[in-house]
JSON list of N, CA, C and O in Angstrom, two decimals:
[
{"chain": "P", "resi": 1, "resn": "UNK", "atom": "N", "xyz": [22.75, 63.60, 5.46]},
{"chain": "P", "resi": 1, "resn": "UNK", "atom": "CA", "xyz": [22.05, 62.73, 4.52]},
{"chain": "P", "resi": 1, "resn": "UNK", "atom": "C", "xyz": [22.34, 61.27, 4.82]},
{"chain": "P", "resi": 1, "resn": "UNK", "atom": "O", "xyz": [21.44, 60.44, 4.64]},
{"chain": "P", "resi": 2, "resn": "UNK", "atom": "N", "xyz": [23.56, 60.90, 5.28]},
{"chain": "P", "resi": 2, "resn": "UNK", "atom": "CA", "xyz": [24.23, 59.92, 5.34]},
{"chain": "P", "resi": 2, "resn": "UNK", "atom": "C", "xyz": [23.43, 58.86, 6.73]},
{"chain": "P", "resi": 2, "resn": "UNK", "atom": "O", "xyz": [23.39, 57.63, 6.85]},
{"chain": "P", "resi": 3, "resn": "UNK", "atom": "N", "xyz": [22.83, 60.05, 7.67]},
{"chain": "P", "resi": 3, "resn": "UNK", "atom": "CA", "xyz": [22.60, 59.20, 9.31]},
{"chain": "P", "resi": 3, "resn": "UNK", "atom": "C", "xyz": [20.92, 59.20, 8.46]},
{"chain": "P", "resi": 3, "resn": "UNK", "atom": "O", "xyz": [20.29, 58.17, 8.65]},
{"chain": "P", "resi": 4, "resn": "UNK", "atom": "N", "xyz": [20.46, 59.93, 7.87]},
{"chain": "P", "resi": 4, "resn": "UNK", "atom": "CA", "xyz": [18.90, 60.24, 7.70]},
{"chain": "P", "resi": 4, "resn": "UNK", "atom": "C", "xyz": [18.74, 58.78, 6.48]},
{"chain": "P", "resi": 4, "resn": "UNK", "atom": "O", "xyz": [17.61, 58.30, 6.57]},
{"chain": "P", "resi": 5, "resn": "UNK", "atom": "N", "xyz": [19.08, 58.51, 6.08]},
{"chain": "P", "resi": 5, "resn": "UNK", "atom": "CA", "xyz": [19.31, 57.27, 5.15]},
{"chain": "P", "resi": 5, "resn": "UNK", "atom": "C", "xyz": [19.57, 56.03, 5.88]},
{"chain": "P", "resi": 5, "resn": "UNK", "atom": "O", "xyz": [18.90, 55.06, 5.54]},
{"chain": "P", "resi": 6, "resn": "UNK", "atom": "N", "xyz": [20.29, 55.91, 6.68]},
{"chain": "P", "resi": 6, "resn": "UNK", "atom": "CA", "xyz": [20.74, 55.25, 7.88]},
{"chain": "P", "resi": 6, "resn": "UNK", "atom": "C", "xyz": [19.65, 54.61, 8.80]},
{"chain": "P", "resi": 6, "resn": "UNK", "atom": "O", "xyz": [19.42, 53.46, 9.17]},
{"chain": "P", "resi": 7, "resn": "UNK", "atom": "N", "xyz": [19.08, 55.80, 9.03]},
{"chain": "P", "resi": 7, "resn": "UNK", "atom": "CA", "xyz": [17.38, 55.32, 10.04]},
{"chain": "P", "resi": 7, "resn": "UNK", "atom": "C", "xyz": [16.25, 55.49, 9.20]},
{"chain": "P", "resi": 7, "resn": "UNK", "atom": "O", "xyz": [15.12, 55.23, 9.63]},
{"chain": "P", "resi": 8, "resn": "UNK", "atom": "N", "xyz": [16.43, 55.92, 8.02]},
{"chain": "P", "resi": 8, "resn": "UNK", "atom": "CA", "xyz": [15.20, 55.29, 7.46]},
{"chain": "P", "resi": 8, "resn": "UNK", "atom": "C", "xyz": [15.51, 53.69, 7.18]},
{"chain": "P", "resi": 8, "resn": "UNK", "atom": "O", "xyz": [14.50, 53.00, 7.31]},
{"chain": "P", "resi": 9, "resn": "UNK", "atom": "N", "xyz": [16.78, 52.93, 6.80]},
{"chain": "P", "resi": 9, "resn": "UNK", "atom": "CA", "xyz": [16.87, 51.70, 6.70]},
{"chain": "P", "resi": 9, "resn": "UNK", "atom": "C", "xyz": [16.55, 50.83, 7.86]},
{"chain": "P", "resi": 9, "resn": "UNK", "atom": "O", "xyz": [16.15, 49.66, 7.81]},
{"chain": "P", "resi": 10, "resn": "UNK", "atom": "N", "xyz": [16.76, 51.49, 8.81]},
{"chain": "P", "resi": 10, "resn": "UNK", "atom": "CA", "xyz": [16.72, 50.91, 10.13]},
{"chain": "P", "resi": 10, "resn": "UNK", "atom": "C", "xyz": [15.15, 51.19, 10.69]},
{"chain": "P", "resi": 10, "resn": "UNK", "atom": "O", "xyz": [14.65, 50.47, 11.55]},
{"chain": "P", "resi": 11, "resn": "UNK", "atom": "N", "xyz": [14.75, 51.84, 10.35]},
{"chain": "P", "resi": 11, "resn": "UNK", "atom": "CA", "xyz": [13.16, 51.98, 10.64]},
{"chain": "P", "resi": 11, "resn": "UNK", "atom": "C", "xyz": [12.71, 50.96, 9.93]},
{"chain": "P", "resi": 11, "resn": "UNK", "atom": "O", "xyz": [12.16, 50.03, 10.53]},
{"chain": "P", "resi": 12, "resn": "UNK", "atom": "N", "xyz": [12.81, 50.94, 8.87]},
{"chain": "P", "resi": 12, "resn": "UNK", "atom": "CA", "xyz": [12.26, 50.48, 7.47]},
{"chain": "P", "resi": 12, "resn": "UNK", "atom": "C", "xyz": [11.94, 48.48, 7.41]},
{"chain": "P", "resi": 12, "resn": "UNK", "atom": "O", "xyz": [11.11, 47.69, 6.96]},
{"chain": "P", "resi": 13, "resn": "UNK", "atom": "N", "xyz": [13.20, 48.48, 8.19]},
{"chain": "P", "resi": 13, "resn": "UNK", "atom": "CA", "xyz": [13.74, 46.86, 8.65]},
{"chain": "P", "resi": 13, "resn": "UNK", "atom": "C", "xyz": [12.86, 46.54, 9.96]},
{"chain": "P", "resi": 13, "resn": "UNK", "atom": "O", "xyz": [11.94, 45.73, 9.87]},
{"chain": "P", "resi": 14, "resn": "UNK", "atom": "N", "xyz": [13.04, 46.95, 10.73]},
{"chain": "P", "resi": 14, "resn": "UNK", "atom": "CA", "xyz": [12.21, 47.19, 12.43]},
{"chain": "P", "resi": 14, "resn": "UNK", "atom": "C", "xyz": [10.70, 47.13, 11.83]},
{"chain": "P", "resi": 14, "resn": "UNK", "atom": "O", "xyz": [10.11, 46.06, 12.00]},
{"chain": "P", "resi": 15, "resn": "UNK", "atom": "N", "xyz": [10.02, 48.14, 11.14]},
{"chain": "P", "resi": 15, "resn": "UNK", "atom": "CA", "xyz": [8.68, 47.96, 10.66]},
{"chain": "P", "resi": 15, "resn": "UNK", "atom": "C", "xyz": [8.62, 46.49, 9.56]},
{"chain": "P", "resi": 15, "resn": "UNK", "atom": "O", "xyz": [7.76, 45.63, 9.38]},
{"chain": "P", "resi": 16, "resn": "UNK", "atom": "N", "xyz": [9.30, 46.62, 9.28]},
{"chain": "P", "resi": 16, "resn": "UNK", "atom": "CA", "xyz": [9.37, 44.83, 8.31]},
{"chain": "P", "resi": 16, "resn": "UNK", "atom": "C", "xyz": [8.95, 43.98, 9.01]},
{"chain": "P", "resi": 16, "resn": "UNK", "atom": "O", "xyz": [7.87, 43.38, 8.94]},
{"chain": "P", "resi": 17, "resn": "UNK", "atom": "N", "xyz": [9.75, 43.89, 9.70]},
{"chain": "P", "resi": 17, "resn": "UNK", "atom": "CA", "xyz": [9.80, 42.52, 10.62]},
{"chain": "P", "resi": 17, "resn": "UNK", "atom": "C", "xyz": [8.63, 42.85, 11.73]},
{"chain": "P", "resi": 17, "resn": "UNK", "atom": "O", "xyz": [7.80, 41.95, 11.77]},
{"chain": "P", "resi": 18, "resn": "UNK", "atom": "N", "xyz": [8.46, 43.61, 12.37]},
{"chain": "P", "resi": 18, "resn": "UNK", "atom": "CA", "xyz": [6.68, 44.45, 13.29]},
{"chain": "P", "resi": 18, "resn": "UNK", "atom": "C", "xyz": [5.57, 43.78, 12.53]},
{"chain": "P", "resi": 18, "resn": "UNK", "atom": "O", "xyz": [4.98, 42.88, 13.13]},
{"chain": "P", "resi": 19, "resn": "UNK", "atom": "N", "xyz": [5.20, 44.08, 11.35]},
{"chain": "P", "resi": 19, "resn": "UNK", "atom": "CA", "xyz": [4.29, 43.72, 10.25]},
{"chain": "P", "resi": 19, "resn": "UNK", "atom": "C", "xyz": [4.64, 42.29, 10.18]},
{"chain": "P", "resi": 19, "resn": "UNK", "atom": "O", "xyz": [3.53, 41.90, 10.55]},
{"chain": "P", "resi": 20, "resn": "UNK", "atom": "N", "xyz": [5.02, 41.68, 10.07]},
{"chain": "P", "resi": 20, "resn": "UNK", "atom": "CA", "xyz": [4.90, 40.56, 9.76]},
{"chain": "P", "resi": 20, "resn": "UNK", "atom": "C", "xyz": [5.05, 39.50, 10.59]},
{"chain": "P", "resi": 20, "resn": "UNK", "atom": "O", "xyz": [5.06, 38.34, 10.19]},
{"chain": "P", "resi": 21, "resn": "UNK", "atom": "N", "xyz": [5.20, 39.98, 12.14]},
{"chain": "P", "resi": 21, "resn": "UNK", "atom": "CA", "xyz": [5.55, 39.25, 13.30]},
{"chain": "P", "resi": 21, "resn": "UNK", "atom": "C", "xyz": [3.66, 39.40, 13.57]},
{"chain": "P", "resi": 21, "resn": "UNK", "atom": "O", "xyz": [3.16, 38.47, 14.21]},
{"chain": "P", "resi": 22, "resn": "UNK", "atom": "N", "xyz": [2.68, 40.56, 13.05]},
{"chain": "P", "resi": 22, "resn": "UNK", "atom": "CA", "xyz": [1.48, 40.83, 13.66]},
{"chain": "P", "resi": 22, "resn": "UNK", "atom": "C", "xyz": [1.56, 41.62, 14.85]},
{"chain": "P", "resi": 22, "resn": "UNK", "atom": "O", "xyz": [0.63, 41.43, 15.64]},
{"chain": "P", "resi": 23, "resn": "UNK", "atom": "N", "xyz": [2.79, 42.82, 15.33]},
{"chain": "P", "resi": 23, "resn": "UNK", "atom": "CA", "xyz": [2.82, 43.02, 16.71]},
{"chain": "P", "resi": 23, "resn": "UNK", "atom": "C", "xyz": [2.24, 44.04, 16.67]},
{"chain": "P", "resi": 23, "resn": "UNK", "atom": "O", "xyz": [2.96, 44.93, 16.22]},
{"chain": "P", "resi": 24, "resn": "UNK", "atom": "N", "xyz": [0.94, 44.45, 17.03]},
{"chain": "P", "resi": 24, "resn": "UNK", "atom": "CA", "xyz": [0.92, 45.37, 16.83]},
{"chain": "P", "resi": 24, "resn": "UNK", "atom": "C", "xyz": [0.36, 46.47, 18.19]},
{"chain": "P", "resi": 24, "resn": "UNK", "atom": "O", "xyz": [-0.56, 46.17, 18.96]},
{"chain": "P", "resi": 25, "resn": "UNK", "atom": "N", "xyz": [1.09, 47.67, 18.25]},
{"chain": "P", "resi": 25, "resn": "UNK", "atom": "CA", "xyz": [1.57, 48.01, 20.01]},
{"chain": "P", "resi": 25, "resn": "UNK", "atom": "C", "xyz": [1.66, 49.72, 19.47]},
{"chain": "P", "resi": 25, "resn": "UNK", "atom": "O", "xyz": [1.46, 50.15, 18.33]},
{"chain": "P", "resi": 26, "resn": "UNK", "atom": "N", "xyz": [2.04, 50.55, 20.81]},
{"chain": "P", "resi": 26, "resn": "UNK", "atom": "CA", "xyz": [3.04, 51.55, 20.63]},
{"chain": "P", "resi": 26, "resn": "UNK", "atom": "C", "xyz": [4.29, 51.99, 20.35]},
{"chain": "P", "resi": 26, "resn": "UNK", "atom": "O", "xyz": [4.77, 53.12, 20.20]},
{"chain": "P", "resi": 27, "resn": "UNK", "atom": "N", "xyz": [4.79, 50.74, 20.31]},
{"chain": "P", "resi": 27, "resn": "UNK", "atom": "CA", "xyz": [6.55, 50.69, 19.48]},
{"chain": "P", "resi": 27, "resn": "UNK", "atom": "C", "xyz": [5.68, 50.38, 17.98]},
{"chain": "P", "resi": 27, "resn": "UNK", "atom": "O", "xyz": [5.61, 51.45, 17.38]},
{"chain": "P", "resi": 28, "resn": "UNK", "atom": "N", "xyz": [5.12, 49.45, 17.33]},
{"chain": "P", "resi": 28, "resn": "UNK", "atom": "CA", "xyz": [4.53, 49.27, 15.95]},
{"chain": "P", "resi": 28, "resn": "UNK", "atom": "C", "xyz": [4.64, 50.57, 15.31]},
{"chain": "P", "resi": 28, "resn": "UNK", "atom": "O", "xyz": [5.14, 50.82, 14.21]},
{"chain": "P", "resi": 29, "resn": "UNK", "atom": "N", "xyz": [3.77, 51.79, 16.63]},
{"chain": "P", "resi": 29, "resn": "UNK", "atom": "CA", "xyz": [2.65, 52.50, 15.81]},
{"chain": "P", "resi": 29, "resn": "UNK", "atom": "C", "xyz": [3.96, 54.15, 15.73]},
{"chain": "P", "resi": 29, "resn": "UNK", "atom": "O", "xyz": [4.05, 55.07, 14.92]},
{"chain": "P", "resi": 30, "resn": "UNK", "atom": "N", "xyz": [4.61, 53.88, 16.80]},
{"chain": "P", "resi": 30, "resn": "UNK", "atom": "CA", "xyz": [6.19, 54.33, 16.50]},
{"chain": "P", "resi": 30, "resn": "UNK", "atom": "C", "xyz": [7.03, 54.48, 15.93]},
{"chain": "P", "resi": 30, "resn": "UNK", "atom": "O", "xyz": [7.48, 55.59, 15.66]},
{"chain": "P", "resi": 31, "resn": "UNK", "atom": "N", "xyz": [7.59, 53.18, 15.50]},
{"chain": "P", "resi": 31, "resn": "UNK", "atom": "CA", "xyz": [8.14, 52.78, 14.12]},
{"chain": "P", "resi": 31, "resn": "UNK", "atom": "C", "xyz": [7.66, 53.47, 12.98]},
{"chain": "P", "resi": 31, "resn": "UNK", "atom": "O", "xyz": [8.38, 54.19, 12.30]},
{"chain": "P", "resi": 32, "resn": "UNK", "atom": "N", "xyz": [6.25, 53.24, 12.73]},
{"chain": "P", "resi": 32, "resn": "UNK", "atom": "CA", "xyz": [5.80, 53.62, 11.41]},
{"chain": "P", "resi": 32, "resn": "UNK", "atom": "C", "xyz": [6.00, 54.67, 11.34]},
{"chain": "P", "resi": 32, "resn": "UNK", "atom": "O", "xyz": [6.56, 55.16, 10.36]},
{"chain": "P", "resi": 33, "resn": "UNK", "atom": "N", "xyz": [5.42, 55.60, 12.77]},
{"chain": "P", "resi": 33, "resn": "UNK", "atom": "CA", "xyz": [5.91, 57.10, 12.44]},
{"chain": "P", "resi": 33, "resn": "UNK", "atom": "C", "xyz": [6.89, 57.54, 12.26]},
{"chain": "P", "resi": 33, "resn": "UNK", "atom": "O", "xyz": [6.96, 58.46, 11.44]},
{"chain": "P", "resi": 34, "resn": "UNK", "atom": "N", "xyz": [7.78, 57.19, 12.78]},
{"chain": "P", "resi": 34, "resn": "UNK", "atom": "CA", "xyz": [9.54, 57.56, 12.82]},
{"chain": "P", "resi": 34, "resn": "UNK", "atom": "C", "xyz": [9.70, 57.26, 10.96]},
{"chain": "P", "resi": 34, "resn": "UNK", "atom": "O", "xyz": [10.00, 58.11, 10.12]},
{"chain": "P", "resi": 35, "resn": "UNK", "atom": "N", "xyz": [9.43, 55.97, 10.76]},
{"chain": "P", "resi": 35, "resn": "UNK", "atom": "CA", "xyz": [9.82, 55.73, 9.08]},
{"chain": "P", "resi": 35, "resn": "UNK", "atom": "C", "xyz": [9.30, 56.56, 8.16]},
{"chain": "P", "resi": 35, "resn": "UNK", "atom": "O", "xyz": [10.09, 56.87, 7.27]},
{"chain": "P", "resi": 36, "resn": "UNK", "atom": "N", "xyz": [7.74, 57.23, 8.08]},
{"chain": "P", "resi": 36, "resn": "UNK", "atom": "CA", "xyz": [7.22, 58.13, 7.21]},
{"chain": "P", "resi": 36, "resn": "UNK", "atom": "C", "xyz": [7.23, 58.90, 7.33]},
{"chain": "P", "resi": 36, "resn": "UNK", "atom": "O", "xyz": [6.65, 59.59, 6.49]},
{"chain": "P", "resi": 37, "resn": "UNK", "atom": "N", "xyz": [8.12, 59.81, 8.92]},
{"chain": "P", "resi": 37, "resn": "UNK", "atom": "CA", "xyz": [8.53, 61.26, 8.88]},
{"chain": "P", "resi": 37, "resn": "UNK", "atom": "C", "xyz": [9.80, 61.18, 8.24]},
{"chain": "P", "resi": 37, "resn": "UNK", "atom": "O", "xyz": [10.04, 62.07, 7.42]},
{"chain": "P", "resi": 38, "resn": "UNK", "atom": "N", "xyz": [10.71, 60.26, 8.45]},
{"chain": "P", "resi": 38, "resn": "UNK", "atom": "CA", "xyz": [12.23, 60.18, 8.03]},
{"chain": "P", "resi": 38, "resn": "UNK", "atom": "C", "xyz": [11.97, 60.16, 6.13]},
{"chain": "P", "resi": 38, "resn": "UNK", "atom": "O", "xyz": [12.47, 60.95, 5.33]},
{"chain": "P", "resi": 39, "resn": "UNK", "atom": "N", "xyz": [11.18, 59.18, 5.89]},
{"chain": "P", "resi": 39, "resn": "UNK", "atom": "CA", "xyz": [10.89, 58.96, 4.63]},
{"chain": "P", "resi": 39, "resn": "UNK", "atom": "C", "xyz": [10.23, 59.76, 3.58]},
{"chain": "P", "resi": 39, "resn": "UNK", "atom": "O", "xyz": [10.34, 59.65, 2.35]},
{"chain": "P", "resi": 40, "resn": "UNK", "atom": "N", "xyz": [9.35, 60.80, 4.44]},
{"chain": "P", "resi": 40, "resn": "UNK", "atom": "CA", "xyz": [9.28, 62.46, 3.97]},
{"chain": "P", "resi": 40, "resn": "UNK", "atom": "C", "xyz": [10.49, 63.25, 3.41]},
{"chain": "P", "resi": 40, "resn": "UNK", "atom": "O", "xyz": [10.53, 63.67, 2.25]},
{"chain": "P", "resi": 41, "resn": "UNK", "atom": "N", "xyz": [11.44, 63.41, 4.30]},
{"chain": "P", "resi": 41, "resn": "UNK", "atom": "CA", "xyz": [12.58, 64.48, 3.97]},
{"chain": "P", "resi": 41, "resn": "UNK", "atom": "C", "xyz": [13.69, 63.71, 2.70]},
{"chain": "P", "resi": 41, "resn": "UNK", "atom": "O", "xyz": [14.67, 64.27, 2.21]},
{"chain": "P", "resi": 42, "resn": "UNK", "atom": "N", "xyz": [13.38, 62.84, 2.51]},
{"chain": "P", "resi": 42, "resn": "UNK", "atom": "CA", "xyz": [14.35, 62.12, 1.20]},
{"chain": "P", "resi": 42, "resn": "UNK", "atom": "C", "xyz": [13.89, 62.83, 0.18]},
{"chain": "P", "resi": 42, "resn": "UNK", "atom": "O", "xyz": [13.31, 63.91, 0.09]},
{"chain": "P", "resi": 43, "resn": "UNK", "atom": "N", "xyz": [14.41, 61.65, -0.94]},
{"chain": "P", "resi": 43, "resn": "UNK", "atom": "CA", "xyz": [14.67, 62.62, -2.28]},
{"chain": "P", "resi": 43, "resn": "UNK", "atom": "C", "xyz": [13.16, 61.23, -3.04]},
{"chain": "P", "resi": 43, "resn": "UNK", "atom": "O", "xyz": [12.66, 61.22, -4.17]},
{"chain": "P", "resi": 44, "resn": "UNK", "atom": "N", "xyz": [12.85, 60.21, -1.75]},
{"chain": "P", "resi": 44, "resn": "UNK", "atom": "CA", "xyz": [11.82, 59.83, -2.25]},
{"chain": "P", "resi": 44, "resn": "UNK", "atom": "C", "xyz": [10.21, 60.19, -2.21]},
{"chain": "P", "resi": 44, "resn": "UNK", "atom": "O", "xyz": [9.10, 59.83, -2.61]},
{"chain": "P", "resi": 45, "resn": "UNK", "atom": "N", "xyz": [10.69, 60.84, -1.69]},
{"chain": "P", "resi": 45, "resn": "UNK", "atom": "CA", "xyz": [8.83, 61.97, -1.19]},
{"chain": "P", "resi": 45, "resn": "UNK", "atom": "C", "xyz": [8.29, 61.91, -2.34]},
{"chain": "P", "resi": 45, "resn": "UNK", "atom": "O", "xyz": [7.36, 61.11, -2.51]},
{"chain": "P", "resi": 46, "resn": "UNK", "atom": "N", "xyz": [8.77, 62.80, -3.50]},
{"chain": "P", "resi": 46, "resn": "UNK", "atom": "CA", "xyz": [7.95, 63.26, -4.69]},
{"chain": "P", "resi": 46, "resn": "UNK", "atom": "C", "xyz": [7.38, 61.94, -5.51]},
{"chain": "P", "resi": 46, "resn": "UNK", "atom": "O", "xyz": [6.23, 62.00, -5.94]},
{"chain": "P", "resi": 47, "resn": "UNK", "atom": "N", "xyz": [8.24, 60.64, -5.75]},
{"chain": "P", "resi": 47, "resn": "UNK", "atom": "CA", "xyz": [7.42, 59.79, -6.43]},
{"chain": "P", "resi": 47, "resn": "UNK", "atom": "C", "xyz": [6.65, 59.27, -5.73]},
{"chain": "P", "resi": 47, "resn": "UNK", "atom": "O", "xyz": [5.65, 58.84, -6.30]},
{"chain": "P", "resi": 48, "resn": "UNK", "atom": "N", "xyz": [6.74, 59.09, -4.35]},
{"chain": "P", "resi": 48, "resn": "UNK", "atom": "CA", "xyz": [5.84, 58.36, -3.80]},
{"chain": "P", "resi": 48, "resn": "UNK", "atom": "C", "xyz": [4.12, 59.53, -3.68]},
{"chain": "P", "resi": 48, "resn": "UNK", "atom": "O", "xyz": [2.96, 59.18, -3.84]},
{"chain": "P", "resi": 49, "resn": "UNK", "atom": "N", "xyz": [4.51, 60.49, -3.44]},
{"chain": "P", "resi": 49, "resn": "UNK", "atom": "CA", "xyz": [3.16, 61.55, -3.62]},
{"chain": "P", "resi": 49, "resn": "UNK", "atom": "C", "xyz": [2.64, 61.49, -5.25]},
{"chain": "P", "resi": 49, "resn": "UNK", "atom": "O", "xyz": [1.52, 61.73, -5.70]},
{"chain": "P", "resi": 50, "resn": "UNK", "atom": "N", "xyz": [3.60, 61.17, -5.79]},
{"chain": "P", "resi": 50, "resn": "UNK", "atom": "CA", "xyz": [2.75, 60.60, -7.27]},
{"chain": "P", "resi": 50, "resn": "UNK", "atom": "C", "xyz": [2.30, 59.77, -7.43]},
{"chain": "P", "resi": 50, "resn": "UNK", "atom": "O", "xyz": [1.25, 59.70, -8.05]},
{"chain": "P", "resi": 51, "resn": "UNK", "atom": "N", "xyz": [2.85, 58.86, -6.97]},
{"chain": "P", "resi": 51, "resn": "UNK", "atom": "CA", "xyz": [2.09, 58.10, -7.35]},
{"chain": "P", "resi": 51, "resn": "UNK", "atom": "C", "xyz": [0.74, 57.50, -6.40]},
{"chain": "P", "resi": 51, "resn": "UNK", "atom": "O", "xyz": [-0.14, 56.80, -6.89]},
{"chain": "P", "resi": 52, "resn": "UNK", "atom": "N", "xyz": [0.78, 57.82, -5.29]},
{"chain": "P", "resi": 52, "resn": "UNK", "atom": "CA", "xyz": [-0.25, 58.17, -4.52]},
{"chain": "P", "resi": 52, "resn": "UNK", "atom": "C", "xyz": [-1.44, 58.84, -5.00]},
{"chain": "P", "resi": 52, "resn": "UNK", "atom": "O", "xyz": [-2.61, 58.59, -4.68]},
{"chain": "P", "resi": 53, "resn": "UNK", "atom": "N", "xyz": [-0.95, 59.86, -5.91]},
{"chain": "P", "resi": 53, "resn": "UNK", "atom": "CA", "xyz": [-2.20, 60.78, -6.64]},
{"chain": "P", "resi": 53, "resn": "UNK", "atom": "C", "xyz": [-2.64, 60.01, -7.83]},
{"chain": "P", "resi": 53, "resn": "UNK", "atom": "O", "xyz": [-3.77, 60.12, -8.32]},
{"chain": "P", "resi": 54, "resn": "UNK", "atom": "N", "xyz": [-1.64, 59.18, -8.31]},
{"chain": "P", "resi": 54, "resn": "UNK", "atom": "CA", "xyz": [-2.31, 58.47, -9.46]},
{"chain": "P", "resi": 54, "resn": "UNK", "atom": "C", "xyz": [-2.85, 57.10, -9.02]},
{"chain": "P", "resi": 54, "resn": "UNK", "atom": "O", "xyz": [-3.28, 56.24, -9.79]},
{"chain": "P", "resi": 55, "resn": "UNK", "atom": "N", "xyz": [-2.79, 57.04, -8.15]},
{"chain": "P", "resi": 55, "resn": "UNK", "atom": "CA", "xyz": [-3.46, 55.88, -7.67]},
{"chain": "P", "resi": 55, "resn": "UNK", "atom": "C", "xyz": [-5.18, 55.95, -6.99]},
{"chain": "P", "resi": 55, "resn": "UNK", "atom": "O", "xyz": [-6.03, 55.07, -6.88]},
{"chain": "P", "resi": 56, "resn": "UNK", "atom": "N", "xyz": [-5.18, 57.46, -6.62]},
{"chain": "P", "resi": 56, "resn": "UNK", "atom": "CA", "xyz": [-6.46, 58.26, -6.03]},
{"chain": "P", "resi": 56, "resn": "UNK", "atom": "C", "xyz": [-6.79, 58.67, -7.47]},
{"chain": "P", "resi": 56, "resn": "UNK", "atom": "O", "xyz": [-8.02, 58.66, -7.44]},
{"chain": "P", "resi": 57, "resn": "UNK", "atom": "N", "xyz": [-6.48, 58.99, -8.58]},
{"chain": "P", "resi": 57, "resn": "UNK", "atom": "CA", "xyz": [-7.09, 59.51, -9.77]},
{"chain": "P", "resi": 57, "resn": "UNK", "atom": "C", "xyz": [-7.13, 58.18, -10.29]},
{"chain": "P", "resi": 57, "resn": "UNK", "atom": "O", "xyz": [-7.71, 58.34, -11.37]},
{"chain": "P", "resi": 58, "resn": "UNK", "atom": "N", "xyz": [-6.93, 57.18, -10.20]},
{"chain": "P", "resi": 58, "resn": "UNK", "atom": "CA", "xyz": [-7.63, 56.01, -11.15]},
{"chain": "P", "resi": 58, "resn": "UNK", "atom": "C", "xyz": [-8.90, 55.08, -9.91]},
{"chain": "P", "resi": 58, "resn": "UNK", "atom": "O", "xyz": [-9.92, 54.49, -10.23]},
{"chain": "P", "resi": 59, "resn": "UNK", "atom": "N", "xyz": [-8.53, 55.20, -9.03]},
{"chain": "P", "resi": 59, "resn": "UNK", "atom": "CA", "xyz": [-9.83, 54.91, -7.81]},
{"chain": "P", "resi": 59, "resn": "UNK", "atom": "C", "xyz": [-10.81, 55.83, -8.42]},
{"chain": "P", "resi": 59, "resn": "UNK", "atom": "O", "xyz": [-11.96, 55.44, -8.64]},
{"chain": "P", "resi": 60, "resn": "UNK", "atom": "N", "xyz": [-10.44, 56.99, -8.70]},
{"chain": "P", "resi": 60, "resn": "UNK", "atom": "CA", "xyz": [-12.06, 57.80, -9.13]},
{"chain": "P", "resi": 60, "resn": "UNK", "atom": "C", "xyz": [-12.78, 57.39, -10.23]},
{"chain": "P", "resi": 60, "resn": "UNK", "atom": "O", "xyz": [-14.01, 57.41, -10.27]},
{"chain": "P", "resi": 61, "resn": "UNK", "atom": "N", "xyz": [-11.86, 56.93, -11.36]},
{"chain": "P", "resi": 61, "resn": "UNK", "atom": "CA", "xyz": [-12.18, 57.00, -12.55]},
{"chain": "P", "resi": 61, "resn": "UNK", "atom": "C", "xyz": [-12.89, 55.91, -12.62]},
{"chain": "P", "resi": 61, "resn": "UNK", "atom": "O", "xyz": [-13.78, 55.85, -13.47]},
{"chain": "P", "resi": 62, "resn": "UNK", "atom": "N", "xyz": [-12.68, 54.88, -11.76]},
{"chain": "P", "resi": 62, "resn": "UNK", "atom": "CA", "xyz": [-13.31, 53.42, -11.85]},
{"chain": "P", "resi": 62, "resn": "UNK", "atom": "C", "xyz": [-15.09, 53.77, -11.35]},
{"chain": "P", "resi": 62, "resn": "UNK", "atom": "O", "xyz": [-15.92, 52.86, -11.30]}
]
């Protein structure tokens, strides 16, 4: 838990600074993936899929 927390911070930072430098490449498109597979297996998955769904259920409603 300890290394998987570890590189999601370190992904997380690396894509920060990617995004906002404008670089955008196969390390960019890397990064991101590495961060939202790592960022899957946490204990943050479930709010973020919520709120994802409530964000797609008020897009409809509009």
């Amino acid at each position: 838990m300890v290394v998987t927390v570890s590189l999601i911070l370190l992904f997380g930072i690396a894509l920060f600074f990617l995004l906002r430098s404008k670089e955008l490449g196969p390390g960019s498109a890397f990064t991101a993936a590495m961060f939202g597979f790592l960022l899957a297996s946490t204990g943050a998955a479930e709010p973020i899929n919520h709120l994802t769904a409530s964000l797609a259920d008020a897009l409809s409603n509009l």
